[in-house]
Short mmCIF file of C-alpha atoms in Angstrom, two decimals:
data_model
loop_
_atom_site.label_atom_id
_atom_site.label_comp_id
_atom_site.label_asym_id
_atom_site.label_seq_id
_atom_site.Cartn_x
_atom_site.Cartn_y
_atom_site.Cartn_z
CA MET A 616 -94.50 -67.25 -39.35
CA LYS A 617 -92.24 -65.27 -37.00
CA HIS A 618 -92.86 -64.91 -33.44
CA LYS A 619 -91.78 -61.59 -31.27
CA PHE A 620 -90.58 -62.44 -28.01
CA SER A 621 -90.63 -59.48 -25.31
CA PHE A 622 -90.16 -59.31 -21.67
CA LYS A 623 -91.27 -56.60 -19.36
CA PHE A 624 -89.81 -55.91 -15.78
CA PRO A 625 -93.20 -56.76 -13.45
CA LYS A 626 -94.00 -53.03 -11.78
CA GLU A 627 -94.97 -54.49 -8.68
CA LEU A 628 -91.85 -56.49 -8.09
CA PHE A 629 -89.67 -53.36 -8.88
CA LYS A 630 -91.93 -51.41 -6.71
CA ASN A 631 -91.13 -53.88 -3.74
CA LEU A 632 -87.56 -53.66 -4.24
CA ILE A 633 -87.55 -49.95 -3.96
CA ARG A 634 -89.50 -50.20 -1.09
CA ARG A 635 -86.67 -52.57 0.59
CA LEU A 636 -84.01 -50.16 -0.30
CA ARG A 637 -85.76 -47.46 1.34
CA LYS A 638 -86.65 -48.94 4.73
CA ASN A 639 -83.53 -48.35 6.79
CA PHE A 640 -81.83 -46.73 4.08
CA SER A 641 -79.23 -44.73 6.71
CA LEU A 642 -78.60 -47.90 8.65
CA LYS A 643 -77.46 -49.73 5.64
CA LEU A 644 -75.37 -46.99 4.15
CA LEU A 645 -73.99 -46.78 7.60
CA SER A 646 -72.98 -50.25 7.52
CA VAL A 647 -71.27 -49.69 3.95
CA GLY A 648 -69.37 -46.99 5.82
CA VAL A 649 -68.28 -49.09 8.89
CA ALA A 650 -67.16 -52.12 6.35
CA PHE A 651 -65.04 -49.52 4.34
CA ILE A 652 -63.08 -48.21 7.85
CA ILE A 653 -62.35 -51.90 8.87
CA TRP A 654 -61.03 -52.66 5.75
CA LEU A 655 -58.86 -49.60 5.70
CA VAL A 656 -57.73 -50.54 9.55
CA VAL A 657 -56.96 -54.09 8.56
CA GLY A 658 -54.74 -52.96 5.77
CA ASN A 659 -52.84 -50.85 7.77
CA VAL A 660 -52.04 -52.90 10.67
CA SER A 661 -50.86 -55.78 8.10
CA ASN A 662 -49.24 -53.33 6.03
CA PRO A 663 -48.31 -50.07 7.72
CA THR A 664 -46.59 -47.10 6.41
CA THR A 665 -43.02 -46.66 7.86
CA SER A 666 -39.81 -45.44 7.20
CA LYS A 667 -36.18 -47.06 6.66
CA LEU A 668 -32.71 -45.96 6.14
CA PHE A 669 -30.44 -46.80 3.46
CA ARG A 670 -26.58 -46.05 4.22
CA ASN A 671 -23.67 -45.74 2.41
CA ILE A 672 -25.14 -45.00 -0.89
CA LYS A 673 -22.27 -43.67 -3.44
CA ILE A 674 -22.47 -40.47 -5.17
CA GLU A 675 -21.95 -41.07 -8.84
CA ILE A 676 -20.29 -37.92 -10.70
CA ILE A 677 -21.06 -37.07 -14.16
CA ASN A 678 -20.19 -34.66 -16.60
CA GLU A 679 -16.88 -33.78 -14.86
CA ASP A 680 -15.52 -32.23 -18.11
CA SER A 681 -17.36 -29.47 -17.48
CA VAL A 682 -14.86 -28.59 -15.00
CA THR A 683 -11.56 -29.51 -16.27
CA GLU A 684 -12.58 -27.42 -19.51
CA ILE A 685 -11.65 -24.31 -17.65
CA ASP A 686 -8.17 -25.80 -16.48
CA LYS A 687 -9.93 -26.52 -13.01
CA ALA A 688 -9.93 -29.51 -10.77
CA PHE A 689 -12.41 -30.46 -8.15
CA ASP A 690 -11.78 -31.97 -4.67
CA ILE A 691 -14.74 -33.61 -2.79
CA VAL A 692 -14.97 -31.67 0.94
CA SER A 693 -17.95 -33.85 2.01
CA GLU A 694 -18.70 -37.27 2.31
CA ASP A 695 -18.84 -39.34 -1.28
CA THR A 696 -21.77 -41.27 0.28
CA VAL A 697 -25.12 -40.04 1.56
CA VAL A 698 -27.84 -41.65 3.40
CA ILE A 699 -31.39 -42.17 1.82
CA LYS A 700 -34.53 -42.18 3.87
CA VAL A 701 -37.81 -43.54 2.27
CA THR A 702 -41.35 -43.53 3.61
CA GLU A 703 -43.55 -46.52 2.24
CA ARG A 704 -45.76 -49.43 3.24
CA LYS A 705 -43.61 -52.20 4.79
CA ARG A 706 -43.85 -54.52 2.30
CA VAL A 707 -42.21 -52.10 -0.09
CA LEU A 708 -39.59 -51.36 2.05
CA GLU A 709 -38.72 -54.98 2.78
CA SER A 710 -38.24 -55.66 -0.93
CA LEU A 711 -35.97 -52.81 -0.93
CA SER A 712 -32.07 -52.82 -1.18
CA ALA A 713 -29.05 -50.24 -1.07
CA SER A 714 -28.57 -50.94 -5.04
CA ASP A 715 -32.07 -50.43 -5.95
CA PHE A 716 -31.15 -46.42 -5.79
CA THR A 717 -28.80 -44.05 -7.99
CA VAL A 718 -27.60 -40.86 -6.83
CA ILE A 719 -25.92 -38.33 -9.11
CA ALA A 720 -24.03 -35.37 -8.91
CA ASP A 721 -23.90 -33.58 -12.37
CA MET A 722 -21.00 -31.14 -12.62
CA GLU A 723 -22.97 -28.74 -14.68
CA ASN A 724 -25.31 -27.97 -11.94
CA LEU A 725 -22.09 -26.70 -9.89
CA THR A 726 -23.29 -23.69 -8.00
CA GLU A 727 -21.43 -20.40 -6.78
CA MET A 728 -21.42 -22.25 -3.40
CA ASN A 729 -19.21 -25.09 -5.11
CA THR A 730 -22.06 -27.47 -4.16
CA VAL A 731 -23.69 -29.55 -6.43
CA PRO A 732 -27.34 -30.84 -5.85
CA LEU A 733 -27.81 -34.51 -5.73
CA THR A 734 -30.47 -36.14 -7.86
CA VAL A 735 -31.79 -39.66 -6.94
CA SER A 736 -33.84 -42.39 -8.45
CA CYS A 737 -35.33 -45.78 -7.30
CA SER A 738 -35.45 -48.85 -9.57
CA ASN A 739 -38.79 -49.84 -8.10
CA SER A 740 -41.58 -47.97 -9.45
CA ALA A 741 -43.67 -48.24 -6.00
CA VAL A 742 -41.29 -45.87 -4.67
CA THR A 743 -42.37 -42.32 -6.04
CA LEU A 744 -39.76 -39.23 -5.42
CA ASP A 745 -41.79 -37.44 -2.66
CA GLU A 746 -41.18 -40.42 -0.20
CA ILE A 747 -37.27 -40.17 -0.62
CA THR A 748 -35.52 -37.64 1.35
CA VAL A 749 -31.03 -37.44 0.65
CA VAL A 750 -28.88 -36.49 3.32
CA PRO A 751 -26.92 -34.51 2.56
CA SER A 752 -28.82 -33.09 -0.11
CA SER A 753 -25.84 -31.61 -2.21
CA LEU A 754 -22.22 -32.53 -2.80
CA LYS A 755 -19.36 -30.12 -1.29
CA VAL A 756 -16.65 -29.64 -3.45
CA GLU A 757 -13.50 -27.10 -3.80
CA LEU A 758 -12.18 -26.13 -7.07
CA GLU A 759 -8.58 -25.68 -7.41
CA GLN A 760 -6.16 -25.05 -10.55
CA ILE A 761 -4.70 -28.16 -11.96
CA GLN A 762 -1.18 -28.94 -10.94
CA GLU A 763 1.28 -31.43 -12.00
CA SER A 764 4.06 -32.87 -10.06
CA GLU A 765 6.66 -35.53 -10.99
CA PHE A 766 6.92 -38.90 -8.53
CA ALA A 767 9.36 -41.74 -8.15
CA VAL A 768 7.97 -45.14 -8.63
CA THR A 769 9.05 -47.81 -6.30
CA VAL A 770 8.79 -51.35 -7.63
CA GLU A 771 7.54 -54.01 -4.87
CA THR A 772 7.49 -57.93 -5.16
CA THR A 773 5.49 -60.17 -3.65
CA GLY A 774 5.99 -64.18 -3.25
CA THR A 775 8.98 -66.15 -3.95
CA PRO A 776 10.78 -67.34 -7.12
CA GLN A 777 12.01 -70.86 -7.45
CA SER A 778 14.60 -72.26 -5.15
CA GLY A 779 17.74 -71.05 -5.87
CA TYR A 780 16.79 -67.64 -7.66
CA GLU A 781 16.13 -64.53 -5.95
CA VAL A 782 14.72 -61.05 -7.36
CA GLY A 783 18.08 -59.34 -8.23
CA THR A 784 16.72 -55.93 -10.21
CA THR A 785 13.36 -54.50 -11.04
CA GLU A 786 12.92 -51.67 -13.65
CA VAL A 787 9.93 -49.73 -14.79
CA VAL A 788 9.96 -49.95 -18.66
CA ASP A 789 8.98 -46.65 -19.47
CA GLY A 790 10.92 -44.89 -16.54
CA LYS A 791 11.58 -44.79 -12.74
CA THR A 792 9.29 -41.34 -12.55
CA ILE A 793 5.83 -40.47 -13.53
CA GLN A 794 3.63 -37.30 -14.02
CA ILE A 795 0.65 -36.73 -11.98
CA ALA A 796 -1.86 -33.95 -12.82
CA GLY A 797 -4.74 -33.20 -10.33
CA PRO A 798 -5.84 -30.83 -7.50
CA GLU A 799 -2.63 -29.28 -5.64
CA SER A 800 -4.22 -30.29 -2.40
CA LEU A 801 -4.47 -34.02 -3.42
CA LEU A 802 -1.25 -33.68 -4.99
CA GLU A 803 0.48 -32.57 -1.75
CA ARG A 804 -0.85 -35.59 0.09
CA ILE A 805 0.88 -38.18 -2.24
CA GLY A 806 3.47 -40.11 -0.25
CA GLN A 807 4.35 -42.89 -2.35
CA VAL A 808 3.71 -44.50 -5.76
CA THR A 809 4.29 -48.24 -6.07
CA ALA A 810 4.25 -51.06 -8.65
CA THR A 811 3.94 -53.86 -7.21
CA VAL A 812 4.52 -57.35 -9.12
CA SER A 813 4.05 -60.89 -7.95
CA VAL A 814 7.31 -63.38 -8.63
CA ASN A 815 5.93 -66.29 -7.07
CA GLY A 816 7.25 -69.42 -8.57
CA ILE A 817 9.12 -67.95 -11.54
CA SER A 818 12.46 -69.15 -12.65
CA THR A 819 13.34 -66.74 -15.73
CA ASP A 820 13.37 -62.87 -16.09
CA GLN A 821 9.92 -61.50 -16.66
CA ARG A 822 8.28 -58.60 -18.17
CA LEU A 823 4.97 -58.08 -15.82
CA THR A 824 1.97 -55.46 -16.14
CA THR A 825 0.76 -53.97 -12.70
CA THR A 826 -1.61 -51.06 -11.53
CA LEU A 827 -0.29 -48.35 -9.97
CA THR A 828 -0.97 -48.07 -6.08
CA ILE A 829 -0.69 -44.40 -4.65
CA THR A 830 -0.61 -43.96 -0.84
CA ASP A 831 -0.72 -40.77 1.07
CA LYS A 832 1.96 -39.47 3.70
CA ASN A 833 0.17 -41.57 6.33
CA GLY A 834 0.34 -44.89 4.08
CA ASP A 835 -3.26 -44.88 3.33
CA GLU A 836 -4.33 -45.82 -0.11
CA LEU A 837 -5.94 -42.97 -2.20
CA SER A 838 -9.70 -43.86 -2.30
CA GLU A 839 -11.40 -44.60 -5.86
CA THR A 840 -12.66 -41.16 -6.06
CA GLN A 841 -9.28 -39.52 -5.33
CA MET A 842 -7.78 -41.35 -7.78
CA SER A 843 -10.45 -40.61 -10.28
CA ARG A 844 -9.46 -36.90 -9.82
CA LEU A 845 -5.84 -37.58 -10.99
CA GLN A 846 -4.31 -37.93 -14.67
CA ILE A 847 -0.98 -40.29 -14.55
CA LYS A 848 1.13 -40.21 -17.42
CA ASN A 849 4.69 -41.90 -17.96
CA SER A 850 7.96 -39.94 -17.92
CA SER A 851 7.62 -39.23 -21.62
CA GLY A 852 4.10 -37.74 -21.30
CA VAL A 853 2.07 -40.46 -22.51
CA LEU A 854 -1.37 -41.01 -20.57
CA LEU A 855 -1.32 -44.24 -18.86
CA SER A 856 -4.16 -46.97 -19.76
CA ASP A 857 -6.07 -47.89 -16.58
CA ASN A 858 -2.87 -46.44 -14.42
CA THR A 859 -0.97 -49.57 -15.38
CA VAL A 860 2.96 -50.10 -15.89
CA THR A 861 5.47 -52.64 -17.40
CA VAL A 862 8.11 -53.61 -14.89
CA ASP A 863 11.19 -55.88 -16.15
CA VAL A 864 12.28 -58.12 -13.28
CA GLU A 865 15.51 -59.67 -13.58
CA LEU A 866 16.44 -63.06 -11.23
CA TRP A 867 20.02 -63.55 -9.76
CA GLU A 868 21.07 -67.14 -8.91
CA VAL A 869 21.89 -67.88 -5.27
CA LEU A 870 25.47 -69.24 -4.44
CA TYR A 871 25.54 -71.38 -1.18
CA GLU A 872 28.31 -71.92 1.36
CA VAL A 873 30.90 -69.25 0.26
CA PRO A 874 33.85 -69.37 2.80
CA VAL A 875 34.44 -66.17 4.56
CA MET A 876 38.24 -65.47 4.72
CA ILE A 877 39.39 -62.12 6.96
CA GLU A 878 42.70 -61.04 8.04
CA THR A 879 44.27 -59.52 11.09
CA SER A 880 46.58 -56.30 11.30
CA GLY A 881 48.92 -55.35 13.90
CA THR A 882 51.23 -57.06 16.08
CA PRO A 883 50.37 -58.61 19.29
CA ALA A 884 52.22 -57.87 22.45
CA GLN A 885 55.81 -59.21 22.77
CA GLY A 886 56.04 -62.94 23.73
CA TYR A 887 52.66 -63.17 22.06
CA GLU A 888 51.06 -64.33 18.71
CA VAL A 889 48.27 -65.44 16.70
CA THR A 890 47.67 -68.95 16.39
CA GLU A 891 44.31 -69.23 14.95
CA VAL A 892 41.25 -67.22 13.57
CA THR A 893 37.81 -68.59 12.87
CA THR A 894 34.51 -67.27 11.79
CA VAL A 895 30.69 -67.82 12.74
CA PRO A 896 29.38 -68.65 10.28
CA THR A 897 32.34 -69.81 8.32
CA THR A 898 30.55 -69.56 5.17
CA VAL A 899 27.37 -67.18 3.62
CA ASN A 900 25.41 -67.29 0.92
CA LEU A 901 25.46 -65.03 -1.90
CA VAL A 902 23.13 -63.99 -4.46
CA GLY A 903 24.32 -62.29 -7.88
CA THR A 904 24.26 -62.57 -11.54
CA GLN A 905 25.89 -65.80 -12.88
CA GLU A 906 28.82 -63.97 -14.67
CA VAL A 907 30.01 -62.49 -11.05
CA LEU A 908 29.22 -65.60 -9.07
CA SER A 909 31.53 -67.61 -11.51
CA THR A 910 34.55 -65.76 -10.31
CA ILE A 911 33.79 -65.86 -6.55
CA GLU A 912 35.38 -68.90 -4.74
CA ALA A 913 35.61 -67.13 -1.35
CA LEU A 914 34.49 -63.96 0.40
CA SER A 915 37.55 -61.78 1.17
CA VAL A 916 36.40 -59.66 4.16
CA THR A 917 37.63 -55.71 3.52
CA THR A 918 37.87 -54.89 7.04
CA SER A 919 40.76 -56.32 8.93
CA VAL A 920 40.68 -57.54 12.76
CA SER A 921 43.59 -55.47 14.72
CA VAL A 922 45.52 -57.79 17.20
CA ALA A 923 47.45 -54.92 18.27
CA GLY A 924 49.11 -55.29 21.82
CA ALA A 925 46.78 -58.46 22.17
CA THR A 926 47.77 -60.86 25.14
CA GLU A 927 44.76 -63.16 25.35
CA THR A 928 42.34 -64.61 23.05
CA PHE A 929 39.20 -62.35 21.91
CA THR A 930 35.89 -62.20 19.87
CA GLN A 931 35.10 -59.68 17.85
CA GLU A 932 32.03 -58.86 15.51
CA VAL A 933 32.41 -57.54 11.69
CA ASP A 934 29.82 -56.09 9.50
CA LEU A 935 30.18 -57.47 5.92
CA THR A 936 28.06 -54.66 3.99
CA GLU A 937 31.06 -52.61 3.16
CA THR A 938 32.92 -55.88 1.55
CA ILE A 939 29.65 -56.58 -0.39
CA SER A 940 29.32 -53.00 -1.56
CA THR A 941 32.49 -53.30 -3.29
CA LEU A 942 31.33 -56.13 -5.35
CA GLU A 943 29.16 -55.32 -8.52
CA ASN A 944 25.63 -57.17 -8.95
CA VAL A 945 25.97 -59.26 -5.57
CA ARG A 946 24.23 -59.05 -2.42
CA LEU A 947 23.86 -61.33 0.82
CA ALA A 948 21.02 -63.89 0.14
CA GLN A 949 17.78 -63.63 2.28
CA GLY A 950 17.94 -64.68 5.58
CA THR A 951 21.84 -64.40 5.68
CA ASP A 952 23.08 -62.00 8.43
CA SER A 953 25.59 -59.02 7.51
CA VAL A 954 27.52 -59.62 11.05
CA ILE A 955 29.70 -62.32 11.54
CA SER A 956 31.38 -63.35 14.84
CA VAL A 957 35.27 -63.40 14.55
CA THR A 958 37.12 -65.19 17.21
CA VAL A 959 41.45 -64.86 17.47
CA VAL A 960 43.04 -66.82 19.32
CA VAL A 961 46.21 -65.22 20.86
CA GLU A 962 48.61 -67.58 23.02
CA GLN A 963 52.45 -66.69 24.28
CA SER A 964 55.09 -67.62 21.77
CA GLY A 965 55.72 -71.41 21.97
CA ASP A 966 52.48 -72.04 23.30
CA GLN A 967 50.43 -74.71 21.41
CA THR A 968 46.50 -75.86 21.69
CA VAL A 969 46.37 -79.76 21.16
CA GLN A 970 42.87 -81.27 20.92
CA LEU A 971 42.83 -84.84 22.99
CA ALA A 972 40.00 -87.05 21.75
CA LEU A 973 38.31 -88.30 25.11
CA SER A 974 38.98 -91.76 23.98
CA GLU A 975 42.53 -91.15 24.80
CA LEU A 976 42.15 -90.22 28.51
CA THR A 977 42.97 -93.03 31.00
CA VAL A 978 39.51 -93.13 33.04
CA LEU A 979 39.83 -94.02 36.81
CA ASN A 980 37.13 -95.57 39.06
CA ARG A 981 34.26 -95.23 36.72
CA PRO A 982 30.86 -96.06 38.70
CA GLU A 983 29.18 -99.15 36.92
CA ASN A 984 25.96 -97.74 38.31
CA MET A 985 25.93 -94.39 36.72
CA GLN A 986 25.14 -93.14 33.02
CA LEU A 987 27.75 -90.36 32.37
CA THR A 988 27.80 -87.60 29.87
CA PHE A 989 30.76 -85.66 28.93
CA SER A 990 30.94 -82.06 27.60
CA PRO A 991 32.71 -81.31 25.87
CA ALA A 992 31.69 -84.54 24.17
CA ASP A 993 34.23 -85.66 21.93
CA ALA A 994 37.59 -83.42 22.75
CA ILE A 995 39.48 -81.35 25.42
CA SER A 996 41.95 -78.82 24.56
CA VAL A 997 45.29 -78.68 26.06
CA THR A 998 47.24 -75.54 25.60
CA VAL A 999 51.23 -76.07 26.41
CA HIS A 1000 54.04 -74.01 26.26
CA ALA A 1001 57.21 -75.07 24.68
CA ASP A 1002 60.61 -74.05 26.31
CA ASP A 1003 61.73 -73.91 22.56
CA GLU A 1004 59.74 -72.31 20.36
CA GLU A 1005 60.59 -74.39 17.48
CA SER A 1006 59.29 -77.55 19.37
CA THR A 1007 56.13 -78.77 18.58
CA ILE A 1008 53.92 -81.57 20.06
CA THR A 1009 51.29 -83.88 19.39
CA ALA A 1010 48.38 -85.28 21.01
CA GLY A 1011 50.11 -89.07 21.16
CA GLU A 1012 52.62 -87.31 23.43
CA ILE A 1013 50.09 -86.04 26.00
CA THR A 1014 48.99 -88.67 28.91
CA ALA A 1015 45.67 -87.57 30.34
CA THR A 1016 44.15 -89.28 33.25
CA ILE A 1017 40.79 -88.57 35.05
CA ASP A 1018 39.04 -90.02 38.23
CA LEU A 1019 35.46 -90.47 38.38
CA SER A 1020 35.05 -91.42 41.65
CA VAL A 1021 33.25 -88.46 42.62
CA CYS A 1022 30.53 -89.42 40.47
CA SER A 1023 29.32 -92.20 42.17
CA GLU A 1024 26.20 -89.89 42.99
CA ALA A 1025 23.86 -88.26 40.56
CA GLY A 1026 24.77 -84.69 39.81
CA ASP A 1027 27.00 -82.22 37.92
CA TYR A 1028 30.72 -82.33 38.25
CA GLU A 1029 33.51 -80.45 37.13
CA ILE A 1030 36.51 -82.71 37.18
CA PRO A 1031 40.26 -81.78 36.80
CA VAL A 1032 42.00 -83.54 34.23
CA GLU A 1033 45.73 -84.50 34.96
CA ILE A 1034 48.19 -83.84 32.09
CA GLU A 1035 51.69 -85.39 31.91
CA LEU A 1036 53.80 -83.80 29.02
CA PRO A 1037 57.14 -84.75 27.79
CA ASP A 1038 60.27 -82.69 28.89
CA GLY A 1039 60.36 -79.11 27.45
CA PHE A 1040 56.53 -78.38 27.86
CA THR A 1041 54.35 -77.33 30.31
CA LEU A 1042 50.84 -76.71 30.84
CA VAL A 1043 49.46 -73.01 30.27
CA SER A 1044 46.12 -73.51 32.10
CA GLU A 1045 44.26 -76.16 34.02
CA VAL A 1046 42.19 -78.64 31.85
CA THR A 1047 38.63 -79.48 33.06
CA LEU A 1048 36.10 -81.87 31.80
CA MET A 1049 32.38 -81.52 32.77
CA VAL A 1050 30.36 -84.44 33.78
CA ASN A 1051 26.81 -85.33 34.36
CA ALA A 1052 26.06 -88.32 36.18
CA THR A 1053 22.51 -89.82 36.36
CA GLU A 1054 21.59 -93.38 37.71
CA GLN A 1055 20.95 -96.13 35.52
CA GLU A 1056 17.66 -98.01 35.28
CA GLN A 1057 17.82 -101.41 36.37
CA GLN A 1058 16.75 -103.86 34.02
CA GLU A 1059 14.55 -106.78 35.55
CA PRO A 1060 15.57 -110.03 34.51
CA SER A 1061 13.01 -111.83 31.82
CA SER A 1062 11.28 -114.90 33.06
CA GLU A 1063 10.72 -117.98 30.96
CA GLU A 1064 7.12 -119.11 31.02
#
């Protein structure tokens, strides 16, 4: 036997509920409204609507072929970046960064005013287009006929090869020049095209690949946008992939301490002669191919030093540049000065200069309590004249005496050296010795404990 269950809402209870709702109904409705307003106010205080600027957003250019197809090129006149203003809730703005925006200039939309409208998108779906303002709103360009010019490629190296080697020659494999096509105004700005390769640590010839660098006439590198306006080909007209070229680097060896040989020209004044020619430095370092360096024993300077009419010793500077230019595949090593100093000793005929060691001097009245330092420290030069030009003299035939009694007190002294010569010889000039005297430190006697 089945039983049916049914429920009926009590009419009295329903009537009571309706009466309660109607009681102070307007006041209750006002309370709900006030609560809603409070909710809105609290929400706006904690997460208000404000604006934020995002600067230096790069403009992406598309459909460039629509311009190049009509043998035109364009150059950007305005800035290639924009400022984006976004008006949104604070929490949304805090989550945004410049990388969230994409700004596109479609060259198919180029107007008669040579402007391209900019379109912007944001990867954050919370930001709508009506909340974004782009400044400027368009890209200003200038149309020009495409031109093509030839430029020489300058090879530069960075770094240092292994010890004993230097860069000898560098050469771009596909030719010393390139062809660049682009807007005429941009081509006119180009100052130099450079291929820079690193030679750091290499010890053998190398073939290296590098990307060309183009700088304007002020020495500033062209921007990425400017480079994108150019077409670069090698000397054969082949388009360069990624603007790269190949450079052959040939290393030369370093030949150290090559003696410098120099000659004099002309004749000194009557009664005088050249007795010695010296150079400072006496040797130089050369760089060249192994084949050439193997034939070099000394560097013979092509520029002679004139001694015509000379009556005294003199010093003259000589530049080795001309001499080096006569040698094929040879140059001075890095750090080697091309200018040398040449000293020509000119003396009267029969004059001789003898080097007399200080140990050969007879010393008188040397103070025991003084420390003495001599200059020159090893030998003195004694110049003598022989009555007979054929006569010669040696250091052993010269007697030299110096009196150091004046050095009993600390100080610097120029003391004459008394010279005695054998018959037939006379002293050409006075000989002196510089002496510095300082008091010796007294050592205290040690005491045994």
